[in-house]
PDB file of C-alpha atoms in Angstrom:
ATOM      1  CA  MET M  13     -21.622  16.100  50.066  1.00 52.00           C
ATOM      2  CA  LYS M  14     -20.044  12.710  49.449  1.00 48.00           C
ATOM      3  CA  ASN M  15     -22.484  12.061  46.587  1.00 52.00           C
ATOM      4  CA  LEU M  16     -21.575  15.412  45.069  1.00 47.00           C
ATOM      5  CA  ILE M  17     -17.874  14.494  45.152  1.00 45.00           C
ATOM      6  CA  TYR M  18     -18.547  11.142  43.475  1.00 44.00           C
ATOM      7  CA  PHE M  19     -20.666  12.817  40.810  1.00 44.00           C
ATOM      8  CA  SER M  20     -17.968  15.415  40.113  1.00 46.00           C
ATOM      9  CA  PHE M  21     -15.315  12.703  39.866  1.00 44.00           C
ATOM     10  CA  PHE M  22     -17.264  10.644  37.338  1.00 44.00           C
ATOM     11  CA  ALA M  23     -18.181  13.737  35.343  1.00 46.00           C
ATOM     12  CA  LEU M  24     -14.480  14.608  35.118  1.00 43.00           C
ATOM     13  CA  LEU M  25     -13.637  11.034  34.134  1.00 43.00           C
ATOM     14  CA  ILE M  26     -16.238  10.997  31.356  1.00 41.00           C
ATOM     15  CA  THR M  27     -15.071  14.374  30.074  1.00 42.00           C
ATOM     16  CA  SER M  28     -11.441  13.222  30.031  1.00 42.00           C
ATOM     17  CA  CYS M  29     -12.311  10.036  28.180  1.00 44.00           C
ATOM     18  CA  GLY M  30     -14.260  12.042  25.660  1.00 42.00           C
ATOM     19  CA  LYS M  31     -11.255  14.223  24.920  1.00 36.00           C
ATOM     20  CA  PHE M  32      -9.035  11.164  24.535  1.00 46.00           C
ATOM     21  CA  ASN M  33     -11.412   9.430  22.152  1.00 53.00           C
ATOM     22  CA  SER M  34     -11.765  12.504  19.984  1.00 70.00           C
ATOM     23  CA  CYS M  35      -7.999  12.949  19.675  1.00 89.00           C
ATOM     24  CA  LYS M  36      -6.527  11.111  16.680  1.00 91.00           C
ATOM     25  CA  THR M  37      -3.231  11.225  14.819  1.00 94.00           C
ATOM     26  CA  TYR M  38      -3.358  10.047  11.224  1.00 95.00           C
ATOM     27  CA  TYR M  39      -0.350   8.809   9.260  1.00 95.00           C
ATOM     28  CA  THR M  40       0.232   8.545   5.513  1.00 95.00           C
ATOM     29  CA  PHE M  41       3.650   7.040   4.863  1.00 96.00           C
ATOM     30  CA  GLU M  42       5.569   7.442   1.612  1.00 96.00           C
ATOM     31  CA  MET M  43       6.597   4.178  -0.031  1.00 97.00           C
ATOM     32  CA  PRO M  44       8.886   4.252  -3.106  1.00 97.00           C
ATOM     33  CA  VAL M  45       8.518   1.289  -5.468  1.00 98.00           C
ATOM     34  CA  THR M  46      10.870   0.347  -8.306  1.00 98.00           C
ATOM     35  CA  ILE M  47       9.847  -1.868 -11.216  1.00 98.00           C
ATOM     36  CA  SER M  48      12.555  -2.730 -13.729  1.00 98.00           C
ATOM     37  CA  PRO M  49      13.482  -2.970 -16.490  1.00 97.00           C
ATOM     38  CA  VAL M  50      11.128  -0.223 -17.609  1.00 96.00           C
ATOM     39  CA  LYS M  51       9.781  -1.358 -20.975  1.00 95.00           C
ATOM     40  CA  ASP M  52       6.427  -0.864 -22.632  1.00 96.00           C
ATOM     41  CA  THR M  53       6.699  -4.360 -24.163  1.00 98.00           C
ATOM     42  CA  VAL M  54       8.140  -7.582 -22.728  1.00 98.00           C
ATOM     43  CA  SER M  55       8.019 -11.218 -23.808  1.00 98.00           C
ATOM     44  CA  ILE M  56       6.431 -14.226 -22.161  1.00 98.00           C
ATOM     45  CA  GLY M  57       9.001 -15.585 -19.689  1.00 98.00           C
ATOM     46  CA  ASP M  58      10.755 -12.246 -19.116  1.00 98.00           C
ATOM     47  CA  THR M  59      11.190 -11.085 -15.546  1.00 98.00           C
ATOM     48  CA  LEU M  60      10.025  -7.755 -14.147  1.00 98.00           C
ATOM     49  CA  TRP M  61      11.688  -7.012 -10.821  1.00 98.00           C
ATOM     50  CA  LEU M  62       9.715  -5.256  -8.114  1.00 98.00           C
ATOM     51  CA  GLU M  63      11.826  -3.747  -5.348  1.00 98.00           C
ATOM     52  CA  ILE M  64      11.062  -1.806  -2.177  1.00 98.00           C
ATOM     53  CA  ASN M  65      14.008  -0.798  -0.019  1.00 98.00           C
ATOM     54  CA  VAL M  66      13.248   1.551   2.861  1.00 98.00           C
ATOM     55  CA  THR M  67      14.485   2.129   6.389  1.00 98.00           C
ATOM     56  CA  SER M  68      12.229   2.184   9.430  1.00 97.00           C
ATOM     57  CA  LEU M  69      12.356   6.002   9.234  1.00 98.00           C
ATOM     58  CA  LEU M  70       9.271   6.711   7.117  1.00 97.00           C
ATOM     59  CA  LYS M  71       8.132  10.155   6.011  1.00 97.00           C
ATOM     60  CA  ASP M  72       4.604  11.020   7.091  1.00 97.00           C
ATOM     61  CA  ARG M  73       2.827  13.203   4.534  1.00 95.00           C
ATOM     62  CA  GLU M  74       0.247  14.353   7.103  1.00 93.00           C
ATOM     63  CA  SER M  75       2.798  16.104   9.324  1.00 94.00           C
ATOM     64  CA  ASN M  76       5.871  16.156   7.039  1.00 96.00           C
ATOM     65  CA  ALA M  77       7.703  14.492   9.927  1.00 96.00           C
ATOM     66  CA  VAL M  78       9.903  11.397   9.834  1.00 97.00           C
ATOM     67  CA  ILE M  79       8.564   8.636  12.096  1.00 96.00           C
ATOM     68  CA  ASP M  80      10.612   5.685  13.282  1.00 97.00           C
ATOM     69  CA  VAL M  81       8.177   2.783  12.896  1.00 96.00           C
ATOM     70  CA  LYS M  82      10.862   0.333  14.113  1.00 95.00           C
ATOM     71  CA  ASP M  83       9.613  -3.186  13.364  1.00 95.00           C
ATOM     72  CA  GLN M  84       5.932  -2.202  13.345  1.00 94.00           C
ATOM     73  CA  MET M  85       5.586  -2.329   9.553  1.00 95.00           C
ATOM     74  CA  LEU M  86       5.664  -6.104   9.917  1.00 95.00           C
ATOM     75  CA  THR M  87       2.174  -5.804  11.432  1.00 92.00           C
ATOM     76  CA  TRP M  88       0.708  -4.104   8.361  1.00 93.00           C
ATOM     77  CA  ASP M  89       2.895  -5.154   5.400  1.00 94.00           C
ATOM     78  CA  GLN M  90       0.453  -7.871   4.337  1.00 93.00           C
ATOM     79  CA  ASN M  91      -2.167  -5.122   3.929  1.00 93.00           C
ATOM     80  CA  MET M  92       0.139  -3.487   1.377  1.00 95.00           C
ATOM     81  CA  MET M  93      -1.313  -4.897  -1.833  1.00 95.00           C
ATOM     82  CA  ILE M  94      -0.345  -5.249  -5.455  1.00 96.00           C
ATOM     83  CA  PHE M  95      -3.269  -5.789  -7.839  1.00 96.00           C
ATOM     84  CA  PHE M  96      -2.810  -7.677 -11.111  1.00 97.00           C
ATOM     85  CA  ARG M  97      -5.138  -6.978 -14.032  1.00 96.00           C
ATOM     86  CA  LYS M  98      -5.319  -7.876 -17.706  1.00 97.00           C
ATOM     87  CA  ILE M  99      -7.131  -5.568 -20.116  1.00 96.00           C
ATOM     88  CA  VAL M 100      -9.750  -7.631 -21.946  1.00 95.00           C
ATOM     89  CA  PHE M 101     -12.622  -5.116 -22.075  1.00 93.00           C
ATOM     90  CA  PRO M 102     -11.456  -1.946 -23.909  1.00 90.00           C
ATOM     91  CA  SER M 103     -14.910  -0.379 -23.587  1.00 89.00           C
ATOM     92  CA  LYS M 104     -14.815  -0.630 -19.766  1.00 88.00           C
ATOM     93  CA  ASN M 105     -12.811   1.170 -17.094  1.00 86.00           C
ATOM     94  CA  ILE M 106      -9.779  -0.170 -15.262  1.00 86.00           C
ATOM     95  CA  ALA M 107     -11.752  -1.579 -12.315  1.00 85.00           C
ATOM     96  CA  ASP M 108     -13.710  -3.877 -14.640  1.00 91.00           C
ATOM     97  CA  GLN M 109     -10.737  -5.629 -16.213  1.00 94.00           C
ATOM     98  CA  GLU M 110      -9.801  -9.275 -15.656  1.00 96.00           C
ATOM     99  CA  ASP M 111      -8.143 -10.375 -12.395  1.00 97.00           C
ATOM    100  CA  ALA M 112      -4.731 -11.711 -13.349  1.00 97.00           C
ATOM    101  CA  VAL M 113      -2.570 -13.065 -10.499  1.00 97.00           C
ATOM    102  CA  SER M 114      -2.639 -16.512 -12.140  1.00 97.00           C
ATOM    103  CA  LYS M 115      -1.154 -15.059 -15.328  1.00 98.00           C
ATOM    104  CA  PHE M 116       2.242 -14.710 -13.599  1.00 98.00           C
ATOM    105  CA  ASP M 117       4.917 -16.796 -11.908  1.00 98.00           C
ATOM    106  CA  PHE M 118       7.002 -15.349  -9.080  1.00 98.00           C
ATOM    107  CA  ILE M 119      10.615 -15.449  -7.917  1.00 98.00           C
ATOM    108  CA  TYR M 120      11.175 -14.503  -4.282  1.00 97.00           C
ATOM    109  CA  GLU M 121      14.677 -13.163  -3.723  1.00 97.00           C
ATOM    110  CA  THR M 122      14.058 -11.094  -0.572  1.00 97.00           C
ATOM    111  CA  GLY M 123      10.724 -11.155   1.198  1.00 97.00           C
ATOM    112  CA  LYS M 124       7.722 -12.458  -0.713  1.00 97.00           C
ATOM    113  CA  PHE M 125       4.143 -11.977  -1.821  1.00 97.00           C
ATOM    114  CA  VAL M 126       1.427 -13.645   0.221  1.00 95.00           C
ATOM    115  CA  LYS M 127      -2.108 -14.616  -0.677  1.00 86.00           C
ATOM    116  CA  TYR M 128      -4.515 -11.746  -0.159  1.00 81.00           C
ATOM    117  CA  THR M 129      -7.687 -12.030  -2.170  1.00 75.00           C
ATOM    118  CA  GLY M 130      -8.294 -14.654  -4.843  1.00 86.00           C
ATOM    119  CA  ASN M 131      -6.892 -13.954  -8.294  1.00 94.00           C
ATOM    120  CA  LEU M 132      -6.945 -10.184  -7.881  1.00 94.00           C
ATOM    121  CA  ALA M 133      -4.130  -9.200  -5.516  1.00 95.00           C
ATOM    122  CA  LYS M 134      -1.185 -10.254  -3.405  1.00 96.00           C
ATOM    123  CA  GLY M 135      -0.104  -8.918  -0.049  1.00 96.00           C
ATOM    124  CA  MET M 136       3.541  -8.183   0.754  1.00 97.00           C
ATOM    125  CA  GLU M 137       5.805  -9.715   3.372  1.00 97.00           C
ATOM    126  CA  PHE M 138       9.033  -7.795   3.917  1.00 98.00           C
ATOM    127  CA  TYR M 139      12.365  -8.992   5.154  1.00 98.00           C
ATOM    128  CA  TYR M 140      13.383  -6.802   8.117  1.00 97.00           C
ATOM    129  CA  GLU M 141      16.799  -6.517   9.686  1.00 94.00           C
ATOM    130  CA  ASN M 142      18.698  -3.728  11.449  1.00 93.00           C
ATOM    131  CA  GLY M 143      16.100  -1.082  10.659  1.00 95.00           C
ATOM    132  CA  GLN M 144      15.861  -1.968   6.959  1.00 97.00           C
ATOM    133  CA  TYR M 145      12.785  -3.268   5.122  1.00 98.00           C
ATOM    134  CA  LEU M 146      13.496  -5.167   1.927  1.00 98.00           C
ATOM    135  CA  LEU M 147      11.326  -6.720  -0.749  1.00 98.00           C
ATOM    136  CA  LYS M 148      12.607  -7.982  -4.103  1.00 98.00           C
ATOM    137  CA  THR M 149      10.331 -10.165  -6.205  1.00 98.00           C
ATOM    138  CA  GLY M 150      10.517 -11.293  -9.812  1.00 98.00           C
ATOM    139  CA  ILE M 151       7.232 -11.222 -11.736  1.00 98.00           C
ATOM    140  CA  ILE M 152       7.147 -13.441 -14.835  1.00 98.00           C
ATOM    141  CA  PRO M 153       4.269 -13.198 -17.350  1.00 98.00           C
ATOM    142  CA  LYS M 154       2.949 -16.527 -18.648  1.00 98.00           C
ATOM    143  CA  GLU M 155       0.721 -15.283 -21.476  1.00 98.00           C
ATOM    144  CA  SER M 156       0.425 -12.412 -23.906  1.00 98.00           C
ATOM    145  CA  GLY M 157      -1.821  -9.412 -23.466  1.00 98.00           C
ATOM    146  CA  ILE M 158      -2.010  -5.929 -21.958  1.00 97.00           C
ATOM    147  CA  PHE M 159      -1.457  -5.845 -18.193  1.00 97.00           C
ATOM    148  CA  PHE M 160      -1.138  -3.371 -15.368  1.00 95.00           C
ATOM    149  CA  PHE M 161      -0.274  -3.476 -11.677  1.00 95.00           C
ATOM    150  CA  THR M 162      -1.729  -1.115  -9.086  1.00 94.00           C
ATOM    151  CA  PHE M 163      -0.593  -0.622  -5.494  1.00 95.00           C
ATOM    152  CA  MET M 164      -2.987   0.039  -2.622  1.00 93.00           C
ATOM    153  CA  PHE M 165      -3.192  -0.234   1.146  1.00 93.00           C
ATOM    154  CA  ASP M 166      -6.095  -1.954   2.896  1.00 90.00           C
ATOM    155  CA  ASN M 167      -6.580   0.454   5.807  1.00 82.00           C
ATOM    156  CA  LYS M 168      -9.524  -1.363   7.323  1.00 72.00           C
ATOM    157  CA  ASN M 169      -8.803  -3.393  10.430  1.00 59.00           C
ATOM    158  CA  THR M 170     -11.621  -5.892  10.785  1.00 50.00           C
ATOM    159  CA  ASN M 171     -10.451  -6.808  14.294  1.00 50.00           C
ATOM    160  CA  VAL M 172     -11.698  -3.572  15.827  1.00 47.00           C
ATOM    161  CA  HIS M 173     -15.162  -2.083  15.987  1.00 47.00           C
ATOM    162  CA  ASP M 174     -14.375   1.166  14.178  1.00 54.00           C
ATOM    163  CA  SER M 175     -12.455  -0.561  11.352  1.00 67.00           C
ATOM    164  CA  GLU M 176      -9.596   1.962  11.418  1.00 82.00           C
ATOM    165  CA  PHE M 177      -6.089   0.557  11.264  1.00 88.00           C
ATOM    166  CA  ASP M 178      -4.740   1.390  14.696  1.00 90.00           C
ATOM    167  CA  VAL M 179      -0.999   1.649  15.264  1.00 92.00           C
ATOM    168  CA  ASN M 180       1.208   2.517  18.218  1.00 91.00           C
ATOM    169  CA  LEU M 181       4.216   4.428  16.948  1.00 94.00           C
ATOM    170  CA  THR M 182       4.856   7.350  19.318  1.00 92.00           C
ATOM    171  CA  ASP M 183       4.230   8.344  22.924  1.00 90.00           C
ATOM    172  CA  THR M 184       1.254  10.526  22.035  1.00 89.00           C
ATOM    173  CA  LYS M 185      -1.889  10.142  24.142  1.00 89.00           C
ATOM    174  CA  CYS M 186      -3.986  10.369  20.999  1.00 93.00           C
ATOM    175  CA  LYS M 187      -5.240   7.364  19.081  1.00 91.00           C
ATOM    176  CA  GLU M 188      -2.882   6.675  16.163  1.00 94.00           C
ATOM    177  CA  VAL M 189      -4.307   5.567  12.817  1.00 93.00           C
ATOM    178  CA  LEU M 190      -2.504   4.426   9.672  1.00 94.00           C
ATOM    179  CA  SER M 191      -4.776   5.883   6.997  1.00 92.00           C
ATOM    180  CA  GLU M 192      -2.753   5.335   3.813  1.00 93.00           C
ATOM    181  CA  ILE M 193       0.463   4.186   2.176  1.00 94.00           C
ATOM    182  CA  TYR M 194       1.529   6.751  -0.439  1.00 94.00           C
ATOM    183  CA  TYR M 195       3.083   4.591  -3.155  1.00 95.00           C
ATOM    184  CA  GLU M 196       5.359   6.195  -5.717  1.00 95.00           C
ATOM    185  CA  VAL M 197       6.253   3.858  -8.576  1.00 96.00           C
ATOM    186  CA  ASN M 198       9.440   4.636 -10.507  1.00 96.00           C
ATOM    187  CA  LYS M 199       9.520   8.261  -9.415  1.00 95.00           C
ATOM    188  CA  GLN M 200      11.927  10.406 -11.441  1.00 94.00           C
ATOM    189  CA  ASN M 201      14.018  13.388 -10.349  1.00 95.00           C
ATOM    190  CA  ASP M 202      11.609  15.782 -12.066  1.00 93.00           C
ATOM    191  CA  GLY M 203       8.672  14.421 -10.059  1.00 91.00           C
ATOM    192  CA  SER M 204       7.183  12.356 -12.900  1.00 90.00           C
ATOM    193  CA  TYR M 205       6.586   8.600 -12.823  1.00 93.00           C
ATOM    194  CA  ASN M 206       8.021   6.190 -15.388  1.00 94.00           C
ATOM    195  CA  THR M 207       5.067   3.787 -15.489  1.00 94.00           C
ATOM    196  CA  ASN M 208       3.822   3.653 -19.105  1.00 93.00           C
ATOM    197  CA  PRO M 209       0.354   5.102 -18.336  1.00 90.00           C
ATOM    198  CA  GLU M 210      -0.382   5.636 -22.027  1.00 90.00           C
ATOM    199  CA  ILE M 211      -0.824   1.872 -22.484  1.00 92.00           C
ATOM    200  CA  VAL M 212      -3.837   1.760 -20.181  1.00 89.00           C
ATOM    201  CA  ASN M 213      -5.115   5.141 -21.323  1.00 87.00           C
ATOM    202  CA  GLU M 214      -5.221   4.009 -24.954  1.00 89.00           C
ATOM    203  CA  ASN M 215      -6.842   0.646 -24.225  1.00 89.00           C
ATOM    204  CA  THR M 216      -9.576   1.316 -21.662  1.00 87.00           C
ATOM    205  CA  GLU M 217     -12.647   3.525 -21.489  1.00 80.00           C
ATOM    206  CA  ASN M 218     -11.508   6.062 -18.914  1.00 77.00           C
ATOM    207  CA  GLY M 219      -7.834   5.184 -18.535  1.00 73.00           C
ATOM    208  CA  LEU M 220      -5.810   6.214 -15.498  1.00 64.00           C
ATOM    209  CA  TYR M 221      -6.420   9.400 -13.564  1.00 55.00           C
ATOM    210  CA  VAL M 222      -3.638  11.885 -14.111  1.00 51.00           C
ATOM    211  CA  GLY M 223      -2.759  12.100 -10.418  1.00 55.00           C
ATOM    212  CA  ARG M 224      -3.124   9.082  -8.188  1.00 63.00           C
ATOM    213  CA  GLU M 225      -3.375   6.234 -10.703  1.00 69.00           C
ATOM    214  CA  SER M 226      -0.394   7.343 -12.759  1.00 75.00           C
ATOM    215  CA  ARG M 227       1.614   7.285  -9.519  1.00 88.00           C
ATOM    216  CA  ILE M 228       0.487   3.871  -8.247  1.00 92.00           C
ATOM    217  CA  ALA M 229       0.088   1.912 -11.509  1.00 93.00           C
ATOM    218  CA  TYR M 230       2.541   0.258 -13.888  1.00 95.00           C
ATOM    219  CA  SER M 231       1.420  -0.848 -17.376  1.00 95.00           C
ATOM    220  CA  PHE M 232       2.998  -3.068 -20.005  1.00 97.00           C
ATOM    221  CA  ILE M 233       2.350  -5.294 -23.026  1.00 98.00           C
ATOM    222  CA  VAL M 234       3.351  -8.962 -23.150  1.00 98.00           C
ATOM    223  CA  GLU M 235       4.058 -10.503 -26.558  1.00 97.00           C
TER     224      GLU M 235
END
């Protein structure tokens, strides 16, 4: 009888753990980005200003709810990446263009960029105070050419076995996973994005996809 009780207890424990492990909440947070001034052509030495100014109340596109992340974005902001590329191969697609971080100087007014991966991308480090996340960085081209920035989130956490980016934002008993940052660069009132996509589209093999890439990429010419 005692063995039967022990067996039933462990069976219940295993079943409960199984339910917990299979329960996941995924988040995709909106992140507005402003790049100014908006010009299709700038000169060497001009400054493009990148700004992100959001509160800790982030909209989750998975649930359409607003989640208070408090200061937790400081644990994943360096996984929020900006890629720098120069178009040097018109017959190839955007992923095959030249890495171009070294083609720019930077001015850090609020927050800063941090080293992420070689000459391809920079991570972001926000300034956080009183529920406000701020980043304002000047980007100064050092040579002529056709360039574009793209914004992405590295959602792989190499510190855990399943590689998902775990977060702890609410009191749910489910595992919480940050799956994506939904960047929106220079979004206009009509829902369009003022990002000069035609520059890349006219100078690469496949150009930018109408949906995602036109939303997360900014293109310009340096003379």
